[in-house]
Amino acid sequence: RALVATGGRPTALSCPGGEHAISSDDLFSLDKSPGKTCIIGAGYVALECGGFLTALGCDTTIAVRSVLLRGFDRECCDKIGAFMAAKGTKFIHGATPSNIAPTADGKYEVTFTNGSTDVFDTVMAAAGRTADTAGLNLAAVGVEASPKNGKLQCVDEQTNVPYVYAIGDVLQGLPELTPVAIQAGIMLARRMFGGASEAMDYKNIATAVFTPIEYGAIGLSEEEAIEAYGEANLEVYHSEFVPLEWSLSPERETDTYSGFCKVICDKTANMNVVGMHYLGPNAGEVTQGYGVAMKKVSPQCGQSRHGTARARVLRPDCLTFARHHLHHLRASTSGTSRRPSASTRPPQRSSPPSL
């Protein structure tokens, strides 16, 4: 048996001059400040790097082909983009580089598909990752890999060749998270050598994006939930709040950029929570706490809004705020319930089911 666990590498830019772009790996190996930087991409790597470069004083521009953080909740992503723009990060929407040319003074002139040009000290590619499988000659044993990104389609970590397995970032369409790969490897080893039968569950995995305003997510986005369950079958609870640590500094502009929490419930299944989203400090810790609840509270690996409100908190700051939000959602300015609707329509407020 063979196990493929080679991970992935940043995908190189395909435009002329793309070889001049560095990756996020290279960014941390520079011997001087990157200076004025253009980041190509709109995923979590692009936004995380763009956020901290702006905070360090670098003039930072992010070129976005379509939308920020594809696959995540649109409302939350729009809030992240607005917050980053307010803090100084520049965005070029609907454009990608068509050419990158070095200049005589050691900089790079970038021409974009919208016709604009600009000169940068550093260009960084963050437009996805490609599985590091090209040098393995997997085709020799019949393993089928995606021609686009080299990733492998697996069922329970098993490829189309029964004796070849894969875990981690080489898997197609599954979360690219280190803890997920570790757990998948442990469970695969137990099945292969320990007599176990339980397969890795890739649903409702908590994840965090470390943008300047941190984002934590579990389960479906509002858009995915509408597609899966139908708009009429959903109730969406949402609330804005000011975390205690943010209230200590007026520079946080909490009147404009507050914390945010959203819970998406299936009305046809006892208000089962199918998605939860959080914007605020310590998003990883907050989201992980509720990730445990969504895995354990109900037999279907989900939980009701009632169970979420009763879940015990793990720490006394932002998780308390999130739990308070869930426990006291009423038709008030601090918490509203709405059916998913177009962003132009104001939320319809209603009282949630009694606790």
Tab-separated table of C-alpha atoms in Angstrom:
chain	number	residue	atom	x	y	z
A	1	ARG	CA	0.000	0.000	0.000
A	2	ALA	CA	1.045	3.576	-0.632
A	3	LEU	CA	-0.051	6.827	0.963
A	4	VAL	CA	0.234	10.171	-0.861
A	5	ALA	CA	0.642	13.031	1.611
A	6	THR	CA	2.840	15.479	-0.267
A	7	GLY	CA	0.670	18.555	0.324
A	8	GLY	CA	0.445	21.447	-2.104
A	9	ARG	CA	2.368	24.404	-3.426
A	10	PRO	CA	1.171	27.882	-4.414
A	11	THR	CA	-0.072	27.937	-7.993
A	12	ALA	CA	2.167	29.999	-10.262
A	13	LEU	CA	0.724	32.848	-12.309
A	14	SER	CA	0.143	31.967	-15.963
A	15	CYS	CA	0.442	35.481	-17.400
A	16	PRO	CA	3.626	36.732	-19.158
A	17	GLY	CA	6.128	37.659	-16.468
A	18	GLY	CA	4.388	35.477	-13.884
A	19	GLU	CA	7.770	34.059	-12.890
A	20	HIS	CA	8.570	37.381	-11.199
A	21	ALA	CA	5.847	36.875	-8.583
A	22	ILE	CA	6.800	35.425	-5.219
A	23	SER	CA	4.608	33.166	-3.087
A	24	SER	CA	3.442	33.498	0.508
A	25	ASP	CA	6.266	31.108	1.444
A	26	ASP	CA	8.808	33.492	-0.086
A	27	LEU	CA	7.242	36.476	1.659
A	28	PHE	CA	8.488	35.233	5.023
A	29	SER	CA	12.005	34.693	3.687
A	30	LEU	CA	12.664	38.184	2.346
A	31	ASP	CA	15.704	39.979	3.756
A	32	LYS	CA	13.987	43.375	3.519
A	33	SER	CA	10.511	44.875	3.576
A	34	PRO	CA	8.418	43.953	0.513
A	35	GLY	CA	7.522	47.637	0.151
A	36	LYS	CA	4.655	48.474	-2.180
A	37	THR	CA	3.059	45.094	-2.783
A	38	CYS	CA	0.515	43.712	-5.231
A	39	ILE	CA	-1.178	40.479	-4.142
A	40	ILE	CA	-2.923	38.400	-6.801
A	41	GLY	CA	-5.854	36.415	-5.424
A	42	ALA	CA	-8.748	36.749	-3.011
A	43	GLY	CA	-8.573	33.653	-0.828
A	44	TYR	CA	-7.562	33.421	2.798
A	45	VAL	CA	-3.814	33.561	2.039
A	46	ALA	CA	-4.200	36.728	-0.035
A	47	LEU	CA	-6.371	38.505	2.532
A	48	GLU	CA	-4.346	37.412	5.566
A	49	CYS	CA	-1.065	38.547	3.991
A	50	GLY	CA	-2.628	41.731	2.658
A	51	GLY	CA	-3.985	42.525	6.104
A	52	PHE	CA	-0.726	42.226	8.009
A	53	LEU	CA	1.305	43.963	5.282
A	54	THR	CA	-1.024	46.954	5.502
A	55	ALA	CA	-0.717	46.906	9.301
A	56	LEU	CA	3.088	46.926	8.950
A	57	GLY	CA	2.892	50.060	6.823
A	58	CYS	CA	3.275	48.582	3.346
A	59	ASP	CA	1.239	50.086	0.506
A	60	THR	CA	-0.775	46.974	-0.365
A	61	THR	CA	-3.094	46.274	-3.300
A	62	ILE	CA	-5.100	43.051	-3.748
A	63	ALA	CA	-6.239	42.113	-7.264
A	64	VAL	CA	-9.566	40.244	-7.038
A	65	ARG	CA	-10.753	38.289	-10.065
A	66	SER	CA	-14.306	37.697	-8.814
A	67	VAL	CA	-15.227	37.672	-5.101
A	68	LEU	CA	-13.435	37.638	-1.762
A	69	LEU	CA	-13.136	34.268	-0.004
A	70	ARG	CA	-15.113	32.174	-2.487
A	71	GLY	CA	-17.126	29.488	-0.709
A	72	PHE	CA	-17.558	31.471	2.499
A	73	ASP	CA	-20.606	33.464	3.596
A	74	ARG	CA	-21.029	36.529	1.357
A	75	GLU	CA	-22.322	38.845	4.070
A	76	CYS	CA	-19.314	38.108	6.263
A	77	CYS	CA	-16.880	38.410	3.358
A	78	ASP	CA	-18.286	41.803	2.390
A	79	LYS	CA	-17.809	42.989	5.980
A	80	ILE	CA	-14.188	41.774	5.911
A	81	GLY	CA	-13.534	43.603	2.646
A	82	ALA	CA	-15.069	46.832	3.947
A	83	PHE	CA	-13.025	46.642	7.150
A	84	MET	CA	-9.768	46.027	5.275
A	85	ALA	CA	-10.456	48.853	2.839
A	86	ALA	CA	-11.160	51.216	5.742
A	87	LYS	CA	-7.809	50.265	7.291
A	88	GLY	CA	-5.916	51.090	4.104
A	89	THR	CA	-5.766	47.945	1.968
A	90	LYS	CA	-6.546	48.727	-1.684
A	91	PHE	CA	-8.589	46.432	-3.901
A	92	ILE	CA	-8.783	46.099	-7.680
A	93	HIS	CA	-11.992	44.213	-8.393
A	94	GLY	CA	-12.704	42.205	-11.521
A	95	ALA	CA	-9.126	42.194	-12.794
A	96	THR	CA	-6.056	39.963	-12.911
A	97	PRO	CA	-2.543	40.637	-14.249
A	98	SER	CA	-2.099	40.332	-17.981
A	99	ASN	CA	1.617	41.125	-17.845
A	100	ILE	CA	4.358	41.657	-15.247
A	101	ALA	CA	7.472	43.434	-16.487
A	102	PRO	CA	10.606	44.319	-14.488
A	103	THR	CA	11.669	47.966	-14.566
A	104	ALA	CA	15.152	49.443	-14.718
A	105	ASP	CA	15.081	50.355	-11.023
A	106	GLY	CA	14.295	46.833	-9.830
A	107	LYS	CA	10.537	47.179	-9.522
A	108	TYR	CA	7.706	45.558	-11.471
A	109	GLU	CA	5.148	47.158	-13.743
A	110	VAL	CA	1.899	45.217	-13.607
A	111	THR	CA	-0.669	45.536	-16.368
A	112	PHE	CA	-4.160	44.394	-15.406
A	113	THR	CA	-6.915	42.959	-17.573
A	114	ASN	CA	-9.027	46.072	-16.965
A	115	GLY	CA	-6.397	48.152	-18.770
A	116	SER	CA	-4.849	49.811	-15.713
A	117	THR	CA	-1.159	49.653	-14.809
A	118	ASP	CA	0.858	50.271	-11.659
A	119	VAL	CA	4.413	49.781	-10.433
A	120	PHE	CA	5.173	47.669	-7.344
A	121	ASP	CA	8.235	46.649	-5.352
A	122	THR	CA	6.852	43.132	-4.883
A	123	VAL	CA	4.237	41.012	-6.641
A	124	MET	CA	2.875	38.016	-4.728
A	125	ALA	CA	0.824	35.181	-6.217
A	126	ALA	CA	-1.920	33.819	-3.960
A	127	ALA	CA	-4.318	32.414	-6.531
A	128	GLY	CA	-4.816	28.915	-5.181
A	129	ARG	CA	-2.641	25.880	-4.596
A	130	THR	CA	-1.614	22.924	-6.733
A	131	ALA	CA	-1.069	19.447	-5.299
A	132	ASP	CA	2.614	18.489	-5.217
A	133	THR	CA	2.042	15.245	-7.109
A	134	ALA	CA	3.559	15.957	-10.530
A	135	GLY	CA	6.836	14.183	-9.737
A	136	LEU	CA	5.286	10.997	-8.347
A	137	ASN	CA	4.402	9.418	-11.716
A	138	LEU	CA	1.050	8.290	-10.302
A	139	ALA	CA	-0.252	7.631	-13.791
A	140	ALA	CA	2.115	4.651	-14.021
A	141	VAL	CA	-0.072	2.755	-11.555
A	142	GLY	CA	-3.323	4.184	-12.880
A	143	VAL	CA	-4.044	6.855	-10.254
A	144	GLU	CA	-6.180	9.603	-11.769
A	145	ALA	CA	-5.188	13.172	-10.882
A	146	SER	CA	-6.887	16.412	-11.856
A	147	PRO	CA	-5.171	17.934	-14.900
A	148	LYS	CA	-5.923	21.384	-13.474
A	149	ASN	CA	-4.376	21.154	-9.998
A	150	GLY	CA	-2.962	17.632	-9.632
A	151	LYS	CA	-5.388	16.755	-6.827
A	152	LEU	CA	-6.864	13.317	-6.253
A	153	GLN	CA	-10.526	12.356	-6.024
A	154	CYS	CA	-10.885	9.925	-3.126
A	155	VAL	CA	-13.531	8.054	-1.181
A	156	ASP	CA	-12.520	7.596	2.455
A	157	GLU	CA	-8.965	8.626	1.492
A	158	GLN	CA	-8.791	5.839	-1.126
A	159	THR	CA	-7.994	6.756	-4.734
A	160	ASN	CA	-9.349	4.979	-7.804
A	161	VAL	CA	-6.484	2.491	-7.322
A	162	PRO	CA	-7.430	0.387	-4.251
A	163	TYR	CA	-3.941	0.195	-2.739
A	164	VAL	CA	-3.118	3.920	-3.122
A	165	TYR	CA	-4.445	6.299	-0.466
A	166	ALA	CA	-4.142	10.048	0.026
A	167	ILE	CA	-4.629	12.594	2.818
A	168	GLY	CA	-4.259	16.326	3.232
A	169	ASP	CA	-4.054	19.062	0.634
A	170	VAL	CA	-3.776	16.607	-2.262
A	171	LEU	CA	-7.462	15.689	-1.867
A	172	GLN	CA	-9.919	17.280	-4.276
A	173	GLY	CA	-12.751	19.355	-2.854
A	174	LEU	CA	-11.975	18.838	0.849
A	175	PRO	CA	-10.748	21.286	3.524
A	176	GLU	CA	-7.067	22.165	3.229
A	177	LEU	CA	-6.386	22.309	6.950
A	178	THR	CA	-3.455	20.738	8.808
A	179	PRO	CA	-5.521	19.409	11.763
A	180	VAL	CA	-7.917	17.805	9.291
A	181	ALA	CA	-5.062	16.031	7.501
A	182	ILE	CA	-3.632	14.814	10.822
A	183	GLN	CA	-6.976	13.428	11.968
A	184	ALA	CA	-7.659	11.818	8.587
A	185	GLY	CA	-4.261	10.087	8.755
A	186	ILE	CA	-4.902	8.807	12.267
A	187	MET	CA	-8.309	7.422	11.333
A	188	LEU	CA	-6.976	5.853	8.136
A	189	ALA	CA	-4.209	4.102	10.088
A	190	ARG	CA	-6.755	2.798	12.592
A	191	ARG	CA	-8.910	1.395	9.797
A	192	MET	CA	-5.976	-0.193	7.998
A	193	PHE	CA	-4.107	-1.639	10.961
A	194	GLY	CA	-6.274	-1.349	14.072
A	195	GLY	CA	-9.508	-2.998	13.041
A	196	ALA	CA	-11.513	0.262	13.181
A	197	SER	CA	-14.248	1.096	10.693
A	198	GLU	CA	-15.021	4.766	11.351
A	199	ALA	CA	-14.271	7.063	8.409
A	200	MET	CA	-13.209	10.688	8.570
A	201	ASP	CA	-16.169	13.084	8.725
A	202	TYR	CA	-15.420	16.172	6.642
A	203	LYS	CA	-18.727	17.911	7.410
A	204	ASN	CA	-19.147	20.820	9.829
A	205	ILE	CA	-15.423	21.355	10.282
A	206	ALA	CA	-14.703	24.631	12.042
A	207	THR	CA	-12.282	26.927	10.267
A	208	ALA	CA	-10.898	30.404	10.878
A	209	VAL	CA	-9.540	33.064	8.545
A	210	PHE	CA	-7.048	35.415	10.199
A	211	THR	CA	-7.936	38.581	8.363
A	212	PRO	CA	-7.666	41.922	10.240
A	213	ILE	CA	-11.144	41.237	11.548
A	214	GLU	CA	-10.983	37.493	12.203
A	215	TYR	CA	-13.593	35.205	10.689
A	216	GLY	CA	-14.738	31.827	11.988
A	217	ALA	CA	-17.158	29.534	10.152
A	218	ILE	CA	-18.819	26.167	10.676
A	219	GLY	CA	-21.157	24.441	8.259
A	220	LEU	CA	-22.967	26.081	5.355
A	221	SER	CA	-22.877	29.675	4.222
A	222	GLU	CA	-26.223	31.412	3.842
A	223	GLU	CA	-26.006	30.967	0.061
A	224	GLU	CA	-25.223	27.255	0.353
A	225	ALA	CA	-28.018	26.768	2.871
A	226	ILE	CA	-30.569	28.376	0.553
A	227	GLU	CA	-29.449	26.074	-2.255
A	228	ALA	CA	-29.542	22.976	-0.040
A	229	TYR	CA	-32.718	23.576	1.985
A	230	GLY	CA	-34.705	26.247	0.153
A	231	GLU	CA	-35.146	29.827	1.285
A	232	ALA	CA	-38.571	29.252	2.838
A	233	ASN	CA	-37.212	26.504	5.120
A	234	LEU	CA	-34.515	28.611	6.776
A	235	GLU	CA	-34.398	31.057	9.648
A	236	VAL	CA	-31.284	33.230	9.946
A	237	TYR	CA	-30.379	34.842	13.259
A	238	HIS	CA	-27.800	37.612	13.241
A	239	SER	CA	-26.402	40.114	15.689
A	240	GLU	CA	-23.782	42.826	15.972
A	241	PHE	CA	-21.887	43.351	19.238
A	242	VAL	CA	-18.810	45.073	20.647
A	243	PRO	CA	-16.276	42.684	22.210
A	244	LEU	CA	-14.949	43.900	25.533
A	245	GLU	CA	-11.371	44.279	24.327
A	246	TRP	CA	-12.519	46.405	21.384
A	247	SER	CA	-14.433	48.786	23.651
A	248	LEU	CA	-11.169	49.939	25.267
A	249	SER	CA	-9.892	51.780	22.184
A	250	PRO	CA	-11.754	54.391	20.106
A	251	GLU	CA	-9.468	53.528	17.183
A	252	ARG	CA	-11.484	50.334	16.683
A	253	GLU	CA	-14.392	52.423	15.281
A	254	THR	CA	-16.855	50.004	16.824
A	255	ASP	CA	-19.824	52.146	15.800
A	256	THR	CA	-19.012	51.295	12.186
A	257	TYR	CA	-17.121	48.004	12.419
A	258	SER	CA	-18.488	45.848	15.217
A	259	GLY	CA	-18.359	42.135	15.875
A	260	PHE	CA	-20.914	40.030	14.013
A	261	CYS	CA	-22.486	36.609	14.475
A	262	LYS	CA	-24.903	34.699	12.235
A	263	VAL	CA	-26.663	31.390	12.861
A	264	ILE	CA	-28.538	29.608	10.052
A	265	CYS	CA	-31.294	27.196	11.126
A	266	ASP	CA	-33.414	24.586	9.366
A	267	LYS	CA	-37.010	25.324	10.377
A	268	THR	CA	-38.186	21.900	9.197
A	269	ALA	CA	-35.873	20.037	11.592
A	270	ASN	CA	-36.434	21.577	15.031
A	271	MET	CA	-34.298	24.622	14.162
A	272	ASN	CA	-31.227	22.478	13.549
A	273	VAL	CA	-28.174	24.706	13.056
A	274	VAL	CA	-26.713	24.154	9.584
A	275	GLY	CA	-24.277	27.071	9.607
A	276	MET	CA	-22.646	29.464	12.055
A	277	HIS	CA	-20.446	32.458	11.245
A	278	TYR	CA	-18.541	34.816	13.525
A	279	LEU	CA	-16.547	37.997	12.939
A	280	GLY	CA	-14.463	39.281	15.823
A	281	PRO	CA	-11.352	38.657	17.920
A	282	ASN	CA	-10.214	35.135	18.798
A	283	ALA	CA	-12.336	33.654	16.007
A	284	GLY	CA	-10.458	30.356	16.111
A	285	GLU	CA	-11.199	29.728	19.785
A	286	VAL	CA	-14.801	30.912	19.566
A	287	THR	CA	-15.572	28.851	16.485
A	288	GLN	CA	-13.843	25.750	17.787
A	289	GLY	CA	-16.033	25.792	20.884
A	290	TYR	CA	-19.194	25.722	18.821
A	291	GLY	CA	-17.612	23.279	16.371
A	292	VAL	CA	-17.578	20.703	19.178
A	293	ALA	CA	-21.241	21.438	19.880
A	294	MET	CA	-22.277	21.028	16.241
A	295	LYS	CA	-20.486	17.688	16.101
A	296	LYS	CA	-21.763	16.292	19.372
A	297	VAL	CA	-25.096	17.751	20.438
A	298	SER	CA	-27.362	15.949	17.984
A	299	PRO	CA	-27.166	12.456	16.435
A	300	GLN	CA	-27.099	14.093	13.002
A	301	CYS	CA	-23.872	15.952	13.827
A	302	GLY	CA	-25.804	19.168	14.156
A	303	GLN	CA	-27.573	21.016	16.919
A	304	SER	CA	-30.638	23.140	17.389
A	305	ARG	CA	-30.578	26.842	18.113
A	306	HIS	CA	-31.873	25.920	21.560
A	307	GLY	CA	-28.851	23.673	22.128
A	308	THR	CA	-26.503	26.356	20.851
A	309	ALA	CA	-27.897	28.833	23.335
A	310	ARG	CA	-27.440	26.341	26.169
A	311	ALA	CA	-23.909	25.287	25.190
A	312	ARG	CA	-21.370	25.961	27.950
A	313	VAL	CA	-18.806	28.663	27.242
A	314	LEU	CA	-15.085	27.898	27.249
A	315	ARG	CA	-13.756	31.375	28.007
A	316	PRO	CA	-15.290	34.540	29.451
A	317	ASP	CA	-14.875	36.999	26.609
A	318	CYS	CA	-15.974	36.704	22.984
A	319	LEU	CA	-17.450	33.228	23.375
A	320	THR	CA	-19.613	34.669	26.114
A	321	PHE	CA	-20.751	37.423	23.775
A	322	ALA	CA	-21.595	34.857	21.091
A	323	ARG	CA	-23.527	32.701	23.544
A	324	HIS	CA	-25.301	35.773	24.941
A	325	HIS	CA	-26.289	36.657	21.381
A	326	LEU	CA	-27.782	33.221	20.820
A	327	HIS	CA	-29.592	33.084	24.145
A	328	HIS	CA	-31.197	36.500	23.925
A	329	LEU	CA	-32.137	36.823	20.256
A	330	ARG	CA	-35.336	38.819	20.324
A	331	ALA	CA	-36.970	41.353	18.047
A	332	SER	CA	-34.661	44.145	19.144
A	333	THR	CA	-31.767	46.175	17.857
A	334	SER	CA	-29.239	43.725	19.306
A	335	GLY	CA	-30.544	40.591	17.619
A	336	THR	CA	-32.801	39.899	14.672
A	337	SER	CA	-34.205	36.885	12.922
A	338	ARG	CA	-34.755	36.879	9.219
A	339	ARG	CA	-35.431	34.645	6.303
A	340	PRO	CA	-32.666	34.927	3.696
A	341	SER	CA	-33.393	37.804	1.390
A	342	ALA	CA	-31.761	40.110	-1.077
A	343	SER	CA	-29.314	42.519	0.488
A	344	THR	CA	-31.500	45.404	-0.618
A	345	ARG	CA	-34.423	44.211	1.500
A	346	PRO	CA	-34.265	44.968	5.240
A	347	PRO	CA	-34.351	41.907	7.530
A	348	GLN	CA	-37.772	40.846	8.723
A	349	ARG	CA	-37.641	40.721	12.513
A	350	SER	CA	-39.411	38.077	14.486
A	351	SER	CA	-39.118	36.427	17.866
A	352	PRO	CA	-37.304	33.076	17.818
A	353	PRO	CA	-38.866	30.008	19.365
A	354	SER	CA	-39.032	30.165	23.137
A	355	LEU	CA	-36.209	28.570	25.057
